[in-house]
XYZ file of C-alpha atoms in Angstrom:
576
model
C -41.925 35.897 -25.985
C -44.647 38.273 -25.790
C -47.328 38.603 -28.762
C -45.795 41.320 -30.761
C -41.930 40.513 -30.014
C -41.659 36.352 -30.981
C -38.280 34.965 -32.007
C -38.269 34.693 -35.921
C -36.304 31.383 -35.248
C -38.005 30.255 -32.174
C -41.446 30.349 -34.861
C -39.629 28.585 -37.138
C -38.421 25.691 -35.006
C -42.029 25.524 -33.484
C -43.571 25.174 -36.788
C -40.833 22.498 -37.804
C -40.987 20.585 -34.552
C -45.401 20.686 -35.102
C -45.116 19.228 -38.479
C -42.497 16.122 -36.972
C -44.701 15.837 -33.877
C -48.225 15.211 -36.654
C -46.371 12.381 -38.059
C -47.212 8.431 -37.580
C -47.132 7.261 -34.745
C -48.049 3.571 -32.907
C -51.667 4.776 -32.148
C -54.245 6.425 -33.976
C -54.917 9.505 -31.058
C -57.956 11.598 -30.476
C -58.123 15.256 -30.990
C -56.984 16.107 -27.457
C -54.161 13.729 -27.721
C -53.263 15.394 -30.680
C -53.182 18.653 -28.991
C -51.191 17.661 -25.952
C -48.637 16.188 -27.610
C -48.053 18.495 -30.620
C -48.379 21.386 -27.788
C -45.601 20.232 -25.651
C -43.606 19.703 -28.793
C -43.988 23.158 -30.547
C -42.929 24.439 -27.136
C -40.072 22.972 -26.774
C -38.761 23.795 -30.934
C -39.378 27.387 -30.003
C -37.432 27.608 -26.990
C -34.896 25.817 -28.432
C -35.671 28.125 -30.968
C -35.319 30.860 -28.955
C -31.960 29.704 -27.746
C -30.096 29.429 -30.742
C -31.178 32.895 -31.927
C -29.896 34.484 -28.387
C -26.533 32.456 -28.335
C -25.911 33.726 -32.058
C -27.039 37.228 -31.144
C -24.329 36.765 -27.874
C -21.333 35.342 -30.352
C -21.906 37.857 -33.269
C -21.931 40.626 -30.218
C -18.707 39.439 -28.558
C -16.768 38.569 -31.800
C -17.858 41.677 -34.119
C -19.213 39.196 -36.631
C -20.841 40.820 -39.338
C -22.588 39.394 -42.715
C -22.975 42.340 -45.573
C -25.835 42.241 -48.726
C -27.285 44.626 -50.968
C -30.899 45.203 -49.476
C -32.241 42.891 -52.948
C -29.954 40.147 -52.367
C -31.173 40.030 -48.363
C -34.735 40.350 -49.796
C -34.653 37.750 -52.233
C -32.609 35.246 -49.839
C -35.537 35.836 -47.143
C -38.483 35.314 -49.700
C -36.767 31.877 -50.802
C -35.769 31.006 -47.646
C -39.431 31.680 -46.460
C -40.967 29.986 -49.734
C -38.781 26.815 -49.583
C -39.761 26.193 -45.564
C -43.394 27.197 -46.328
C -43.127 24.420 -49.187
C -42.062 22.249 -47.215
C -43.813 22.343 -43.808
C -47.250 22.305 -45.801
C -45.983 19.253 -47.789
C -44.855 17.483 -44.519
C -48.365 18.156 -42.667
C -50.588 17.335 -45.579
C -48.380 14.026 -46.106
C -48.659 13.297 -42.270
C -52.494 13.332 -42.489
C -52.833 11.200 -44.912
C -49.990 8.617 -43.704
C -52.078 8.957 -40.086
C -54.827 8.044 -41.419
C -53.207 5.004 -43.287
C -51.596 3.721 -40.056
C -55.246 4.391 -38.049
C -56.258 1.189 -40.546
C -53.539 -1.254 -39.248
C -54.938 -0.765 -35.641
C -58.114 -0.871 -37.210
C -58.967 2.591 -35.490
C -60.822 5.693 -36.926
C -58.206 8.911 -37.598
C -59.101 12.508 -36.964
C -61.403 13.527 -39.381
C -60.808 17.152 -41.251
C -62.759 18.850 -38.200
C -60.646 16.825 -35.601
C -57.281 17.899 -36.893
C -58.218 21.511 -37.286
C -59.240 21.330 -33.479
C -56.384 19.312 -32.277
C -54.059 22.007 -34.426
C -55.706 24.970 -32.057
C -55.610 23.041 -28.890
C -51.793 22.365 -29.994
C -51.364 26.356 -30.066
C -53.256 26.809 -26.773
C -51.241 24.021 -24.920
C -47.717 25.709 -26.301
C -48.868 28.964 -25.126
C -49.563 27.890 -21.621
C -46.557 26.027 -21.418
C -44.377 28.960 -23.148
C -45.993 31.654 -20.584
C -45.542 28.851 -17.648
C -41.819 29.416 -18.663
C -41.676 33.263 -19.450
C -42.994 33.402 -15.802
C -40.222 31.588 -13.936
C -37.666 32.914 -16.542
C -38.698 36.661 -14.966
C -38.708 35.230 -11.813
C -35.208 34.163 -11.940
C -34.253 37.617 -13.450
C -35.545 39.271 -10.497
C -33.887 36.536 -8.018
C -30.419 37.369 -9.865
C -30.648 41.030 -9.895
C -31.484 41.330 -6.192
C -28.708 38.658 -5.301
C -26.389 40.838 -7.267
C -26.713 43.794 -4.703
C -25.389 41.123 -2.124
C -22.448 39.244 -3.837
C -20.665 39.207 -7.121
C -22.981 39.125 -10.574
C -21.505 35.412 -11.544
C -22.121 33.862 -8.029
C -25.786 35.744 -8.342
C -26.754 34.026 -11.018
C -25.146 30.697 -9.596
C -27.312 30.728 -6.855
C -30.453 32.756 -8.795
C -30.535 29.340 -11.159
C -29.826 26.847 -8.059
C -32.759 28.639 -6.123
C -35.125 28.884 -9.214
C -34.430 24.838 -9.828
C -34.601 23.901 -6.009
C -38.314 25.685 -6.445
C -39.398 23.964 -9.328
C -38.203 20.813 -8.172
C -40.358 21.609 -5.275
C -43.144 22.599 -6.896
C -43.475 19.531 -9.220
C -42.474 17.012 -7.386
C -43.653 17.682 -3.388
C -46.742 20.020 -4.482
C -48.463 19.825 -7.751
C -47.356 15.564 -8.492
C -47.926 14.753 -4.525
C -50.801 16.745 -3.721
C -52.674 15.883 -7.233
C -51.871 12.159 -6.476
C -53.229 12.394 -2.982
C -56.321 14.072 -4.571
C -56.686 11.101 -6.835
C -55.666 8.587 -4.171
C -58.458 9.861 -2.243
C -60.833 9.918 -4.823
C -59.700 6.265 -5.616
C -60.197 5.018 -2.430
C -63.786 6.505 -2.581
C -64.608 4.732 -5.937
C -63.337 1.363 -4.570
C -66.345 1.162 -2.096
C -68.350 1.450 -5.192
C -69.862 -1.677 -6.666
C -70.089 -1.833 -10.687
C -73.680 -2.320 -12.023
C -74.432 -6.098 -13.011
C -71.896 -7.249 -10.273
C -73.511 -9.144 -7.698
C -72.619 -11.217 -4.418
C -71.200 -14.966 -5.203
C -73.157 -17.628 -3.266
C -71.479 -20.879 -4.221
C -68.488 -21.497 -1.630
C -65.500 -21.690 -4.318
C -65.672 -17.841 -3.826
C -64.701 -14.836 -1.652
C -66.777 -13.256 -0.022
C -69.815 -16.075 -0.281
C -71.885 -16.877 2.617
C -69.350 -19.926 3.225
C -66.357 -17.415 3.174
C -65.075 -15.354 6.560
C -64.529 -12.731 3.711
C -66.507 -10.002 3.725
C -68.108 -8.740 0.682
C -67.216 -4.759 1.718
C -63.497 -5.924 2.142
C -62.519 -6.924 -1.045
C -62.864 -3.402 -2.648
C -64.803 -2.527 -5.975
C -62.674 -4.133 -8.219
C -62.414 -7.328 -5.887
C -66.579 -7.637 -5.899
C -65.692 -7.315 -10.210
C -63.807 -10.283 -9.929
C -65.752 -12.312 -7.526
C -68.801 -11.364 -9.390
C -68.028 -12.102 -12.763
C -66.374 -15.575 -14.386
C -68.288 -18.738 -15.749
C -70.070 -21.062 -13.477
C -70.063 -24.804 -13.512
C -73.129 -24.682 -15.279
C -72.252 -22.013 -17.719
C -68.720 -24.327 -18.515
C -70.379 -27.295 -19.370
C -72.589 -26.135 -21.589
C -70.457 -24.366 -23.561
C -67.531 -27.032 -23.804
C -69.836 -29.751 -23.806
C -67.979 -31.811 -20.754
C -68.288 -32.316 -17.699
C -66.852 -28.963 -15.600
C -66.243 -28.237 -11.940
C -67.018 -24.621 -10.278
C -63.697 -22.519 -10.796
C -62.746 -21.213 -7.638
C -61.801 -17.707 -7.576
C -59.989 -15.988 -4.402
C -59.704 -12.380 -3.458
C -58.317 -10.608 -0.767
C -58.664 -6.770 -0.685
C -56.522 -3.557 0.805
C -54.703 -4.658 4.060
C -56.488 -2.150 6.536
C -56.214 -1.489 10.013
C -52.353 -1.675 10.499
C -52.481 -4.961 8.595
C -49.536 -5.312 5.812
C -49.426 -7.176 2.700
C -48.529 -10.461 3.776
C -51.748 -10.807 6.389
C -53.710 -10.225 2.981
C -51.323 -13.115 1.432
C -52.013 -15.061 4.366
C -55.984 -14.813 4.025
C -55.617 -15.969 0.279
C -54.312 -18.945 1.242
C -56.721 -19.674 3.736
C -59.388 -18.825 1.014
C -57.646 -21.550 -1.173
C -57.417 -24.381 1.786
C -61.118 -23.446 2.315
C -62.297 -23.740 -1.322
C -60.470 -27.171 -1.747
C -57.855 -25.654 -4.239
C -55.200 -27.523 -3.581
C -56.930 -30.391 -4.835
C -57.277 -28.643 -8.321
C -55.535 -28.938 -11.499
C -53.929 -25.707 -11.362
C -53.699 -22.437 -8.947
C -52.947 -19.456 -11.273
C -52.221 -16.516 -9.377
C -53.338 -13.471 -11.454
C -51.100 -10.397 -10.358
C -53.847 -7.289 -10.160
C -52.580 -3.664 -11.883
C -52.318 -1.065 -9.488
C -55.635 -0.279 -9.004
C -56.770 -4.452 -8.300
C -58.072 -4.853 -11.518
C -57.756 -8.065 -12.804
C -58.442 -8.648 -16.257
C -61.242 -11.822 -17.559
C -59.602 -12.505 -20.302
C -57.038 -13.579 -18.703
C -58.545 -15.827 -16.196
C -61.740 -16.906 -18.049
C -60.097 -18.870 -21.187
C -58.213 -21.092 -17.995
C -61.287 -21.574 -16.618
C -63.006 -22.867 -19.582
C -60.064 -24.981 -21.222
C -59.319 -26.804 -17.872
C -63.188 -27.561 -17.322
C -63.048 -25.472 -14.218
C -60.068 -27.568 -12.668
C -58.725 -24.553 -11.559
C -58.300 -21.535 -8.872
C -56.921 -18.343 -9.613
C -55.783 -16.071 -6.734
C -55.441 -12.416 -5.966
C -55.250 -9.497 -3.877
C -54.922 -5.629 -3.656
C -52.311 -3.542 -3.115
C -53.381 0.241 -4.099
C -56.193 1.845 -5.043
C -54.771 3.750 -7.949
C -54.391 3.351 -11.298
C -51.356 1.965 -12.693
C -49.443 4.944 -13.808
C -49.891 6.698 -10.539
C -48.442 3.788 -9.017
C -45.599 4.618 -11.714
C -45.222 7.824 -10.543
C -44.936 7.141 -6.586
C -42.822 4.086 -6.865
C -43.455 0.828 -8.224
C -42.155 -1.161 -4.349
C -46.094 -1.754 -3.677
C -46.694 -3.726 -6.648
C -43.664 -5.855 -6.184
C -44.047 -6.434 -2.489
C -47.916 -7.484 -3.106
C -46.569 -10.130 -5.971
C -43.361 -11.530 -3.853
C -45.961 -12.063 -0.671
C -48.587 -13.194 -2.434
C -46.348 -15.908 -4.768
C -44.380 -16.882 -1.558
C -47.167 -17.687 0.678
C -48.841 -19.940 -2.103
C -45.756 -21.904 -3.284
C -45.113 -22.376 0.667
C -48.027 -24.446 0.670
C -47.373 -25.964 -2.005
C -43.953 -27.273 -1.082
C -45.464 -28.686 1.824
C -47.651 -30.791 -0.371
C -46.103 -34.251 -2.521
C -44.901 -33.395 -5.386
C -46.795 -35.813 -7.145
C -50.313 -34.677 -5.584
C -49.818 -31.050 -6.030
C -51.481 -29.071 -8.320
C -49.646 -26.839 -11.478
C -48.608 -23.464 -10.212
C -49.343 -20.703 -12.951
C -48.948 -16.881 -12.885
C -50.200 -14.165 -14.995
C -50.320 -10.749 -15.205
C -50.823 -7.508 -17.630
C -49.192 -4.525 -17.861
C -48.134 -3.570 -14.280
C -49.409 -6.896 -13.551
C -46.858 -8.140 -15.835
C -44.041 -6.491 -14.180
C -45.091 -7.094 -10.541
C -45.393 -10.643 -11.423
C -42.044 -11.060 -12.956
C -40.175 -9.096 -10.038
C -41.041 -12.281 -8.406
C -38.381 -14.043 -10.220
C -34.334 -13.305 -10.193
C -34.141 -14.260 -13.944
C -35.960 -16.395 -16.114
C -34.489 -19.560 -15.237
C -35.745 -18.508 -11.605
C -39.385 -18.741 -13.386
C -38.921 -22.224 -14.830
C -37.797 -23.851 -11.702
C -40.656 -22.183 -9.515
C -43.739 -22.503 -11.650
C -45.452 -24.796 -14.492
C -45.910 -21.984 -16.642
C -46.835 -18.016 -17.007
C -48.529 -15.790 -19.296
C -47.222 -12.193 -19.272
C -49.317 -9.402 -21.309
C -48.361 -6.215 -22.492
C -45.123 -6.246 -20.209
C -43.704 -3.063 -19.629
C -40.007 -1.760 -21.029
C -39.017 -1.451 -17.567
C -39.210 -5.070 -16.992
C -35.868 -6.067 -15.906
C -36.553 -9.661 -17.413
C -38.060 -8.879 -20.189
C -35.642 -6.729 -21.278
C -32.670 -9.031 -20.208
C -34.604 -11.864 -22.741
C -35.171 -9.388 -25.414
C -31.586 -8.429 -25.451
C -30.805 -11.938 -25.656
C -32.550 -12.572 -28.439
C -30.888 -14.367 -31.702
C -29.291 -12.934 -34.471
C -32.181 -12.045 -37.368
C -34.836 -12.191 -34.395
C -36.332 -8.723 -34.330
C -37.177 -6.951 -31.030
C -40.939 -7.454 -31.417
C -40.957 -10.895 -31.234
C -37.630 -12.084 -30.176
C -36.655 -15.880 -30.801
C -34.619 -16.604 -27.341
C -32.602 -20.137 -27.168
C -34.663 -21.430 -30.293
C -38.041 -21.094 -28.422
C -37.077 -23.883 -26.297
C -39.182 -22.286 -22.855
C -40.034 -19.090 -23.808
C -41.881 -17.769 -26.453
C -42.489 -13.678 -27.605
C -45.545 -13.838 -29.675
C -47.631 -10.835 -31.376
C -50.197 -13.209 -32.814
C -51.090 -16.778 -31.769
C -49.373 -17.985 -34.732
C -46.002 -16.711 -33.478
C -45.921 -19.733 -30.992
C -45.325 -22.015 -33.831
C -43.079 -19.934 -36.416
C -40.973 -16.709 -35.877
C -42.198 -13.287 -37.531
C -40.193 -14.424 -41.087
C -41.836 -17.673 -40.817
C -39.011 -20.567 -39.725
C -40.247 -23.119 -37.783
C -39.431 -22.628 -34.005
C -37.594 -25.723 -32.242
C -39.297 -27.925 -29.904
C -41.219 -26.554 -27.066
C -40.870 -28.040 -23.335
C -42.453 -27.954 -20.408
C -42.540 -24.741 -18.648
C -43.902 -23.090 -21.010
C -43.762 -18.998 -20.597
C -45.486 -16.712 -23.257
C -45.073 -13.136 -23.831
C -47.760 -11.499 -25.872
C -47.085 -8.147 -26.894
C -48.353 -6.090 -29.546
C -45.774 -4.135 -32.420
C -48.185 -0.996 -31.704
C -48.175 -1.491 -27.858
C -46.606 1.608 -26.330
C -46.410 0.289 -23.260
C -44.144 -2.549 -24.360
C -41.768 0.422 -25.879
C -42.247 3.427 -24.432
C -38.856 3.984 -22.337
C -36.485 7.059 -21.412
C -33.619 5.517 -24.233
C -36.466 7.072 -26.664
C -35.242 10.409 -25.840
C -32.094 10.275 -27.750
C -31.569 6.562 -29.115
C -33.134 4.823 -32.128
C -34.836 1.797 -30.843
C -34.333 -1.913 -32.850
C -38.062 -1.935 -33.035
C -38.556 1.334 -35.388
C -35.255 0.294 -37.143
C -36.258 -3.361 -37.908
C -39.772 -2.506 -38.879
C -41.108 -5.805 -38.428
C -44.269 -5.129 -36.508
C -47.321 -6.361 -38.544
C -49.688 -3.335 -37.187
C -47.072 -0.472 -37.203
C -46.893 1.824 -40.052
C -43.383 1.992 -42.247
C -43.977 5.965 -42.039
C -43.448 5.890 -38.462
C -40.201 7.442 -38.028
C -37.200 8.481 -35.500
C -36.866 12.094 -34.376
C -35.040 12.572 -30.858
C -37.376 13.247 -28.317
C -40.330 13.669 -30.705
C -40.905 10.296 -30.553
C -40.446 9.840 -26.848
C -43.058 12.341 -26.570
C -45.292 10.466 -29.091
C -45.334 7.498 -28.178
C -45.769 8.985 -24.409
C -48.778 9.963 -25.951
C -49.971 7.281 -26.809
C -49.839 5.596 -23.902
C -53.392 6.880 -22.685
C -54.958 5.490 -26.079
C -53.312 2.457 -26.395
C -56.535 0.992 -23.680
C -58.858 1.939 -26.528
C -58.042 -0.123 -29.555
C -59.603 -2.967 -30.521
C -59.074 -6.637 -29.656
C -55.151 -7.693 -31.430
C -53.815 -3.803 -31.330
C -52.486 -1.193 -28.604
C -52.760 -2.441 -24.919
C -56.315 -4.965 -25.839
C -55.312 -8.308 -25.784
C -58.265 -10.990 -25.821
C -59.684 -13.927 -27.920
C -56.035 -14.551 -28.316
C -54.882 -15.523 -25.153
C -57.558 -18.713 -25.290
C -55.399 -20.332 -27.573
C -52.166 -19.250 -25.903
C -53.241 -20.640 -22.746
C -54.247 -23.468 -24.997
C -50.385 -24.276 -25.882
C -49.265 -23.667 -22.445
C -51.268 -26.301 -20.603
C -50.168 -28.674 -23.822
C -53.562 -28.696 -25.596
C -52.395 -27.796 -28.755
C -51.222 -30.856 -30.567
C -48.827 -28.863 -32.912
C -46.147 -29.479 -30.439
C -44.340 -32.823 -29.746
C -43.864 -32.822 -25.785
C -46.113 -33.520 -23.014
C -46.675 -31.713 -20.014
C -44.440 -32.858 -17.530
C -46.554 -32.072 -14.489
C -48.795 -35.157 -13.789
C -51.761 -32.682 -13.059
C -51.960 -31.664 -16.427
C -51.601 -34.520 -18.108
C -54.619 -36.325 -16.506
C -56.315 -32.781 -18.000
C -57.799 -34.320 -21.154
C -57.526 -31.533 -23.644
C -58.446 -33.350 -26.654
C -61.999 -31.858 -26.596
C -60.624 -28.447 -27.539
C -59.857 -28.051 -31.765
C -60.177 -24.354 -33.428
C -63.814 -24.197 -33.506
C -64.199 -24.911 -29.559
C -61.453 -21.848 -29.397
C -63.519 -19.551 -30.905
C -66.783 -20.496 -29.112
C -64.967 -19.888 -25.985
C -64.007 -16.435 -27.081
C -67.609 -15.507 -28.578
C -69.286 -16.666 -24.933
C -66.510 -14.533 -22.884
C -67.137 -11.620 -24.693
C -70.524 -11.869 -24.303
C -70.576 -12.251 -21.038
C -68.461 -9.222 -20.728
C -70.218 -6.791 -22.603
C -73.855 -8.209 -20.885
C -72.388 -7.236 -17.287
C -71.223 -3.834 -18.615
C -74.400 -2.931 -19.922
C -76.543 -4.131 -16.427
């Protein structure tokens, strides 16, 4: 492995496995994503590299195999041999830039530029080299463990227990030292962060909030991203001008890390108490908004309720970590499902208690690990329909037990981006808004009743796809190839693509608005069909709380006003 003494095949696979790893992929990645996941790649093709050439070397040794040629018929095989590869790989890598760059434009992303390639192509060398020293380090270790176990017991039970020692260590290293202790670092750092308050986020002082002069709530308690969500969202005021109606003040309730010995249900507890307080149970609807790990939760999914139901409406939420999401991930994904079971069961409690014909619509939403928390709520789908009046779930993760139950479920001819499940009757898998009314080979979708659950997901989300089956198995949404913003050049290599798409995971945040993991101005009109405002479909809401809401006010043009004002508002309190 050193400089001077590299395996001839252990190059060769590296090179091969760099030019599969440059190749199309769901997101258009940076320069250092480039370099990560090319690295790791190019590692791994020379060590498996590596290991072919030894385990030849060890059969030709023990069988007395040996292959005869006059020295110009060895030379000529090695210069074609060398030629044809050398053909090919720069054919392969040239082709792959300019097939990137093609699938960059159906995300609507820039690709690497020249410059940007050339430097993620370095940092793809200097990542491989770490990672191949990392492992010429513990493979000498283990030598040494063997050889000095060998002085105590037989050579095979020596190198038995060498490997069983070196893989006990590395376990222990990953997992208890470098994954726990850097997690604890960022926990820490986290929980420093979330006594932070963003710029342009500022105390509420009208009583439908948290934290208000009118709440027992304290402003401190409900973390940074708790004073984001308290501290942003349309007023009264702000609703009626835009929609032209009369609006009430949304109500918005918050509760932040349990603390003091406190568990998750006391926090579940003091959102309902928050809710009695604000007069929510006299609203339209209670949406309970399921917060990602670190107790984000995202506007766009709240606001567009706000504004369609005239501010009719409360949404509720709490924190459960201070983490980002894939930490949480990484340490165990209980937290998130504990904080969405407490959280749901105190709230439909009180509802119960209420008449069923005074009680307002239940909703739930959620995004990403949002998505997944608030489904683990639910035994199976048909769980959902009988518990709430609808849900909106963004970006779910593969891991979703119910989602992937549903997608596997799907009809014959439905493809795995936007499956068609029992004719669209309940639930509906949409990529676009105009999935809700036609499937992705346009034929019209059945009737649509009351509850009404939506998935959106994007064809170039990785979170939606990314899952360990990528390692080995060919998934049906790279086989179909129906997704509208996924290149045709993306293509199946065994564990290349797991590690691409793993990729591009971290980017998927960064693309625009309709692509990746960015879903906004489309979920007004999705929430728009599931409180049975859009007049496309025949039925009418069965709970009586949203039919007294008069939707008829809202037509396109009032759907993209809504979405031009949001974003606004967004980007003004990011810039403050």
């Amino acid at each position: 492995m050193g400089v001077m003494g590299l395996s001839f095949l252990g190059v060769i696979a590296a090179l091969a496995m760099y030019a599969v790893s440059v190749s199309p992929s769901l997101m258009a990645r940076s320069w250092t994503w480039h370099a990560v996941a090319s690295g790791i790649l190019v590692a791994c093709g020379y060590i498996a590299g590596l290991v072919v050439q030894n385990v030849g070397l060890l059969v030709i040794r023990l069988t007395g195999l040996t292959v005869r040629a006059s020295d110009p018929a060895e030379i000529g095989f090695r210069v074609a041999a060398a030629t044809l590869f050398a053909i090919w790989w720069f054919y392969a890598v040239i082709q792959s830039y300019r097939r990137d760059r093609v699938a960059a434009t159906l995300v609507n992303m820039p690709g690497e530029t020249i410059g940007e390639y050339l430097l993620g192509t370095v940092g793809a060398v200097a990542v491989a080299w770490t990672l191949l020293m990392i492992v010429r380090a513990f493979n000498h270790l283990g030598r040494i463990l063997i050889a000095t176990l060998a002085g105590f017991m037989p050579r095979p039970a020596a190198f038995v227990t060498g490997v069983a020692i070196l893989f006990i260590t590395i376990f222990f290293l990953t997992s208890k030292v470098i994954l726990r202790g850097g997690i604890g670092f960022f926990r820490c750092k986290a929980e420093q962060l979330n006594m932070r308050t963003a710029r342009g986020i500022y105390k509420p002082t009208v009583p439908e909030r948290s934290a208000s002069p009118a709440s027992p709530v304290t402003w401190e308690s409900v973390g940074g991203q708790g004073r984001v969500f308290l501290g942003r969202g349309p007023s009264r005021r702000d609703i009626t001008q835009v929609c032209g109606v009369d609006a009430m003040e949304p109500i918005r309730v918050y509760s932040g890390m349990p603390t003091g010995g406190t568990g998750i249900e006391a926090a579940a507890a003091t959102v309902v108490a928050e809710l009695r307080r604000t007069g929510a149970f006299d609203r339209a609807v209670i949406l309970i908004a399921a917060s990602t790990g670190s107790g984000w939760v995202d506007e766009w999914q709240v606001q567009p309720l706000e504004f369609l139901t005239r501010g009719n409406c409360a949404t509720a939420s709490l924190q459960y970590s201070y983490v980002p999401s894939v930490l949480n991930w990484l340490t165990g994904l209980e937290p998130a499902q504990d904080a969405s079971a407490a959280l749901f069961a105190a709230v439909r409690a009180e509802l119960d208690l209420m008449d069923e014909a005074s009680r307002p619509a239940l909703f739930v939403c959620g995004e990403s690990l949002g998505a997944f928390a608030s489904q683990s709520v639910f035994s199976s789908v048909e769980d959902a329909l009988t518990q709430v009046d609808g849900a909106l779930w963004v970006g779910t993760p593969a891991f979703t037990p119910m989602h992937e139950a549903l997608t596997a479920a799907r009809h014959t001819g439905s493809p795995e981006v936007a499956p068609v499940v029992n004719n669209g009757r309940r639930v509906r898998f949409v990529n676009e808004p105009s999935d809700l009314r036609t499937d992705l080979y346009g034929r019209e979708l059945g009737p649509w009743g009351f509850p009404r659950i939506v998935y959106a997901q994007h064809p170039s989300d990785p979170v939606v796809w990314w899952n360990n089956k990528l390692i080995w198995t060919q998934p049906d949404w790279l086989r179909e190839r129906a997704g509208r913003d996924v290149s045709r050049d993306v293509e199946f290599t065994r564990f290349a693509t797991y590690i691409q798409i793993l990729a591009d995971l971290p980017v998927a945040g960064t693309a625009p608005g309709g692509h990746g993991h960015t879903y906004h101005e489309e979920l007004i009109p999705l929430w728009r069909a599931i409180l049975g405002f859009e007049r496309l479909f025949d039925e009418a809401p069965v709970h009586p709380r949203l039919a007294a809401l008069d939707g008829s006010w809202v037509d396109d043009a009032m759907v993209e006003r809504i979405g031009i004002v949001v974003r606004a508002n967004l980007e003004l309190s990011d810039r403050q």
